[in-house]
Tab-separated table of C-alpha atoms in Angstrom:
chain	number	residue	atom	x	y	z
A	1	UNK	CA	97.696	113.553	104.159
A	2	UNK	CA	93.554	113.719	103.312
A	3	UNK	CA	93.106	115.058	106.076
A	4	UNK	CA	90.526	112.177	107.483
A	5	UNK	CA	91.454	110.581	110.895
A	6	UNK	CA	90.723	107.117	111.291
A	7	UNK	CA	91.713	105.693	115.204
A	8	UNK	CA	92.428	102.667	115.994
A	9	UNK	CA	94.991	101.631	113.295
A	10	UNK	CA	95.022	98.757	114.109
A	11	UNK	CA	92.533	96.447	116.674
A	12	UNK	CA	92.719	92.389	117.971
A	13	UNK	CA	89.700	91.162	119.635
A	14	UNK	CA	87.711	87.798	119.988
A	15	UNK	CA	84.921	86.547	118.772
A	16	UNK	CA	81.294	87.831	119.749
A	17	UNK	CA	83.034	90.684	121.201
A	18	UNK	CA	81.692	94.682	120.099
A	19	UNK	CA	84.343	96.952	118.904
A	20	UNK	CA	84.063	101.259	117.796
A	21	UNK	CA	85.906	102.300	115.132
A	22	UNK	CA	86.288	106.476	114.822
A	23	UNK	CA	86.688	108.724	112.338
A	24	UNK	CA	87.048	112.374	111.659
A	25	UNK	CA	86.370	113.921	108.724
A	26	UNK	CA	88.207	116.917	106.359
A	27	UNK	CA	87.544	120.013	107.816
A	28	UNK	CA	84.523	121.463	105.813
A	29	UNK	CA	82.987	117.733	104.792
A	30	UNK	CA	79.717	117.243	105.340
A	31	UNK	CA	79.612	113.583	104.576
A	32	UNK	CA	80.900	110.356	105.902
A	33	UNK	CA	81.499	106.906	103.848
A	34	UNK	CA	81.719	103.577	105.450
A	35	UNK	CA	84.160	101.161	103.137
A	36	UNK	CA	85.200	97.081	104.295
A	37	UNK	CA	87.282	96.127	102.315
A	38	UNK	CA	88.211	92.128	102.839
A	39	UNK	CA	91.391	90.013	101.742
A	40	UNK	CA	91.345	90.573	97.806
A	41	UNK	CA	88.433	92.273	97.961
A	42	UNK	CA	87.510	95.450	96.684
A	43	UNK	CA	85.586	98.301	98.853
A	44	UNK	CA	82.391	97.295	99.771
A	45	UNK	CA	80.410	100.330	100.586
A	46	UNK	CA	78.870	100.158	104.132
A	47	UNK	CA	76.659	102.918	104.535
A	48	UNK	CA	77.249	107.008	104.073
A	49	UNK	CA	76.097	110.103	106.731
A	50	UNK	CA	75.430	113.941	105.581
A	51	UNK	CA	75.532	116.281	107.862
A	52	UNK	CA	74.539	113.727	111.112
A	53	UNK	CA	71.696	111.773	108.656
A	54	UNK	CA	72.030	108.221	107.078
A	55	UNK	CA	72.033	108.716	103.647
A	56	UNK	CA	72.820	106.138	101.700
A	57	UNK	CA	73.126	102.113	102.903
A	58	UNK	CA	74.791	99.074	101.320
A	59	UNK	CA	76.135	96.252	102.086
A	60	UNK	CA	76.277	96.222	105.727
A	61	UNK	CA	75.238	93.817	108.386
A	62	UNK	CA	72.764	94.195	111.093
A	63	UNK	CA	75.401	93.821	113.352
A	64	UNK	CA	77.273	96.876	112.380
A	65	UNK	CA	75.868	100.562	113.096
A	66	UNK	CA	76.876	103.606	112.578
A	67	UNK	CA	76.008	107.181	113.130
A	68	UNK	CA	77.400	111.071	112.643
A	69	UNK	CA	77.721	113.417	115.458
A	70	UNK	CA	76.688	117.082	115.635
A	71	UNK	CA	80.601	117.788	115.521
A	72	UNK	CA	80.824	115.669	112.476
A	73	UNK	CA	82.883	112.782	113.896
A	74	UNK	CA	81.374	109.122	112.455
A	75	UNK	CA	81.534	106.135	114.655
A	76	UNK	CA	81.081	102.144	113.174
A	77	UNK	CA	80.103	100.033	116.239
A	78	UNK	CA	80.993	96.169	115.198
A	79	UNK	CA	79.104	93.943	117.228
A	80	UNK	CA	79.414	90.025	118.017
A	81	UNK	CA	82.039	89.866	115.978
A	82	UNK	CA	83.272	86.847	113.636
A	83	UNK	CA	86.338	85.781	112.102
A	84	UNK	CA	84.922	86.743	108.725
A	85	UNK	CA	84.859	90.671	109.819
A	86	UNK	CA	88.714	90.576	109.791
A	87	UNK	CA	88.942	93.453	107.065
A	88	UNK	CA	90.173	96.892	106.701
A	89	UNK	CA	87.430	99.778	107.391
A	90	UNK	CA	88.165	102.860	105.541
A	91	UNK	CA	86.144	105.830	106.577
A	92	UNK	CA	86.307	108.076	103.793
A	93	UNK	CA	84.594	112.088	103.432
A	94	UNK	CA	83.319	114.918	101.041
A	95	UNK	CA	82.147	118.210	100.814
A	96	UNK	CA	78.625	117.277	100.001
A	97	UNK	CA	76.487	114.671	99.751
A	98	UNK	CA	76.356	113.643	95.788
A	99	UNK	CA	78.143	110.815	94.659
A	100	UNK	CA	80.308	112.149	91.863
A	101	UNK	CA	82.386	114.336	94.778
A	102	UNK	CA	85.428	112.568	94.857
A	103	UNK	CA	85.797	111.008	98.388
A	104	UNK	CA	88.741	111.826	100.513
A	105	UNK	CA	90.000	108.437	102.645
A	106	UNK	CA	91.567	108.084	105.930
A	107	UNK	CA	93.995	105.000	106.370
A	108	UNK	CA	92.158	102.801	107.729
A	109	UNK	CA	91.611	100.624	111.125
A	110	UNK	CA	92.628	96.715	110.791
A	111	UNK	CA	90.432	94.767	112.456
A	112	UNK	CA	91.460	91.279	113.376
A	113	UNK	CA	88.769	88.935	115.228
A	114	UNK	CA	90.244	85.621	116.301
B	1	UNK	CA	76.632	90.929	91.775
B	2	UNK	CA	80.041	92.879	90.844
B	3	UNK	CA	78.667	96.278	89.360
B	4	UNK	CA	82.160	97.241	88.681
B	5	UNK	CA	84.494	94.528	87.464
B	6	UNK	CA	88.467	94.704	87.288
B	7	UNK	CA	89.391	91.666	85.458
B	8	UNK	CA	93.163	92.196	85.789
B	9	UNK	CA	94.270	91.764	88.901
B	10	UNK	CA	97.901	92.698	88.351
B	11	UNK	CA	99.739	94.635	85.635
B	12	UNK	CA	103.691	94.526	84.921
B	13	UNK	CA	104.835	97.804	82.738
B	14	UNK	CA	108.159	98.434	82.464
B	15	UNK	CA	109.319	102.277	83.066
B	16	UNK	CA	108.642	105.102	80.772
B	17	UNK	CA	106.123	102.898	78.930
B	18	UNK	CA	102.537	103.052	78.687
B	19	UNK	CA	99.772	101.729	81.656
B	20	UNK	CA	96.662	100.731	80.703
B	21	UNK	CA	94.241	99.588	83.450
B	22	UNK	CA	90.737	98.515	82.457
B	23	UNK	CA	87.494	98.464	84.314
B	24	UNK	CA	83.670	97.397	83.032
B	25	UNK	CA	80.803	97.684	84.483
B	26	UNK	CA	77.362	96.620	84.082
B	27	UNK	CA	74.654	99.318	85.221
B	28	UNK	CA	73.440	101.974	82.331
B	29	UNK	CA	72.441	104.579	85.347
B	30	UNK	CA	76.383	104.805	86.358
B	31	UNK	CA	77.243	108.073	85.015
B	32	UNK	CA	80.430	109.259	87.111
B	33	UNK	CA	83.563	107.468	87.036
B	34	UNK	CA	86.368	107.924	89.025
B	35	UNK	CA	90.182	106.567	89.502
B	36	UNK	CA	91.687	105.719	92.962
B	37	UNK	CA	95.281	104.778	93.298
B	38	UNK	CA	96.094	103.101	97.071
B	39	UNK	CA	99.772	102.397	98.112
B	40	UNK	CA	100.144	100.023	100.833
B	41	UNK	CA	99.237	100.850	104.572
B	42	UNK	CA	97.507	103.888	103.038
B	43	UNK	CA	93.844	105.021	102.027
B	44	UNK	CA	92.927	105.055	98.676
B	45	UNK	CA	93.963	108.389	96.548
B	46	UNK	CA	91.998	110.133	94.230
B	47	UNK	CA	93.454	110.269	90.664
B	48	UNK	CA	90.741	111.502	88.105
B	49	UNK	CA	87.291	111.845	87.242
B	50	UNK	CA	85.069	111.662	84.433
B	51	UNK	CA	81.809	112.500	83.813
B	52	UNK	CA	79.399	110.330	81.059
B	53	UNK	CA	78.675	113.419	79.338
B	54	UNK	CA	82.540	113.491	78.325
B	55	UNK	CA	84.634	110.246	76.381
B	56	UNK	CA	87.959	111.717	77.639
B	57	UNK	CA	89.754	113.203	80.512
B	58	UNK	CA	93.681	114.176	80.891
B	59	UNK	CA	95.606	115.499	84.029
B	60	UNK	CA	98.760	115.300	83.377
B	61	UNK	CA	100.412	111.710	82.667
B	62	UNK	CA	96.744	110.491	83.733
B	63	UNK	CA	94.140	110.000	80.920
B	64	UNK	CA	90.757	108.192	81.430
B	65	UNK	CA	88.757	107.060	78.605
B	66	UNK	CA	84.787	106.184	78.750
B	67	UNK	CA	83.304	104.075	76.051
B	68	UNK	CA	79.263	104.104	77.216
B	69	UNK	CA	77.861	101.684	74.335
B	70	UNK	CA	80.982	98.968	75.557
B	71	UNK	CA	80.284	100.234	79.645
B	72	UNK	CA	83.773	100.419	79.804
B	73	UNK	CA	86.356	102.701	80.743
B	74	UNK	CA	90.454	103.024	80.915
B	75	UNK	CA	93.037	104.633	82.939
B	76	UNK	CA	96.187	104.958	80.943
B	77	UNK	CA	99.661	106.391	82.660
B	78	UNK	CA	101.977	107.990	79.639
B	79	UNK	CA	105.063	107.646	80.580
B	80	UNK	CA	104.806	104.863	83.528
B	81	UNK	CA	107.130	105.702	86.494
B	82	UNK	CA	108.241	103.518	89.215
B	83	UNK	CA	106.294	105.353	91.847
B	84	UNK	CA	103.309	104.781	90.092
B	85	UNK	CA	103.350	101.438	91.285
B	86	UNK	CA	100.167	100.338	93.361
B	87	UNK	CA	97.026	99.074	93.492
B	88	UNK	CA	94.273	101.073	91.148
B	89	UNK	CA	90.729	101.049	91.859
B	90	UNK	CA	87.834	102.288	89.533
B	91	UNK	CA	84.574	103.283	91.077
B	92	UNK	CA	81.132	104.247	89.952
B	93	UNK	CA	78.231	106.102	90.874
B	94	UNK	CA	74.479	107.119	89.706
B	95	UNK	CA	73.671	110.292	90.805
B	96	UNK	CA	69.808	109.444	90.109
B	97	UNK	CA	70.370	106.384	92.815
B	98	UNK	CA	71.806	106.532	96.287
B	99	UNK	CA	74.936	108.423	96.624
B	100	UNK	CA	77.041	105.231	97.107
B	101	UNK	CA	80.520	104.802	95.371
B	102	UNK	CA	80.643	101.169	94.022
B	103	UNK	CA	84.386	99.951	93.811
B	104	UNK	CA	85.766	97.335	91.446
B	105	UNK	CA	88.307	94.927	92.939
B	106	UNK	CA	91.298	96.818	91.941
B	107	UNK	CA	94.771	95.891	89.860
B	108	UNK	CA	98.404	95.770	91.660
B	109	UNK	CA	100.266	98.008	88.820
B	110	UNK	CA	104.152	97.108	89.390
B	111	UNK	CA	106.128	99.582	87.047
B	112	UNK	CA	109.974	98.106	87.088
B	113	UNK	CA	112.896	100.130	85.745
């Protein structure tokens, strides 16, 4: 167990509709990773919080947000959804906010848009 | 453009044998490199580390070479056990550039008895 909390496991929904995928990180981590990864794919890096402030962004859409609450706790919102966001999200955490901490994962939410 | 590259997407070793998983990757400012081993319906696992100040790192059955001038590195399990079997990821970061992990596409390592 990582100790990262990822709810839904698993979420069906339609097209153009907007979805919120939660996560809770270790106890003690300060930052919060984004990861989709895609059939065959490996994890694309969505964007990373420290301590409630974007910190890092990558490849994610302008449809997809995210942000870090006081308590810690990251939400992804998913908005107008299409089939091609069918992926797992990992939500993934660390003590601080450097990138050679290695990064704890939760087990992810399945998203399938049809 | 794939920053970290796994060009074997599956590996067959048989048990008590040696694993060797490979990973490239192309930019000079990565310098932390780490190993993630995911079994299915879970999240990725962290294995082991190394830094680009080192060419070596050993935990245990887990060993991870670097070789800088080639940007490459390898993860080799001595001896190979059946519940090794999964799918290994390498990732990359540049602690000078945003704090972002960058993933290569991983390799399904089946380890049969």
């Amino acid at each position: 167990d990582s100790g990262v909390t990822q709810t839904p496991k698993h979420l069906i929904t339609a097209t153009g509709q907007r979805v919120t995928l939660r996560c809770s990180p270790r106890s003690g981590d300060l930052s919060v990773y984004w990861y989709q990864q895609s059939l065959d794919q490996g994890l694309q890096f969505l964007i990373q919080y420290y301590n409630g402030e974007e910190r890092a962004k990558g490849n994610i859409l302008e449809r997809f947000s995210a942000q870090q609450f006081p308590d810690l706790h990251s939400e992804l919102n998913l908005s107008s959804l299409e089939l091609g966001d069918s992926a797992l999200y990992f939500c993934a955490s660390s003590v601080n906010a450097g990138g050679n901490s290695p990064l704890h994962f939760g087990n992810g939410t399945r998203l399938t848009v049809t | 453009d794939q920053q970290v590259k796994q060009n074997s997407p599956s590996l067959s070793v048989q048990e008590g044998r040696i694993s060797i998983l490979n990973c490239d990757y192309t930019n000079s400012m990565f310098d932390y490199f780490l190993w993630y081993k995911k079994y299915p319906a879970e999240g990725p696992t962290f294995l082991i580390s190394i830094s680009s100040i080192k060419d070596k790192n050993e935990d245990g059955r887990f060993t991870v070479f670097l070789n800088k001038s080639a940007k490459h590195l390898s993860l080799h399990i001595v001896p190979s056990q059946p519940g090794d079997s999964a799918v290994y990821f390498c990732a990359a970061s540049a602690t000078r550039e945003a704090d972002k992990l960058i993933f290569g596409t991983g390799t399904r390592l089946q380890v049969f008895p």
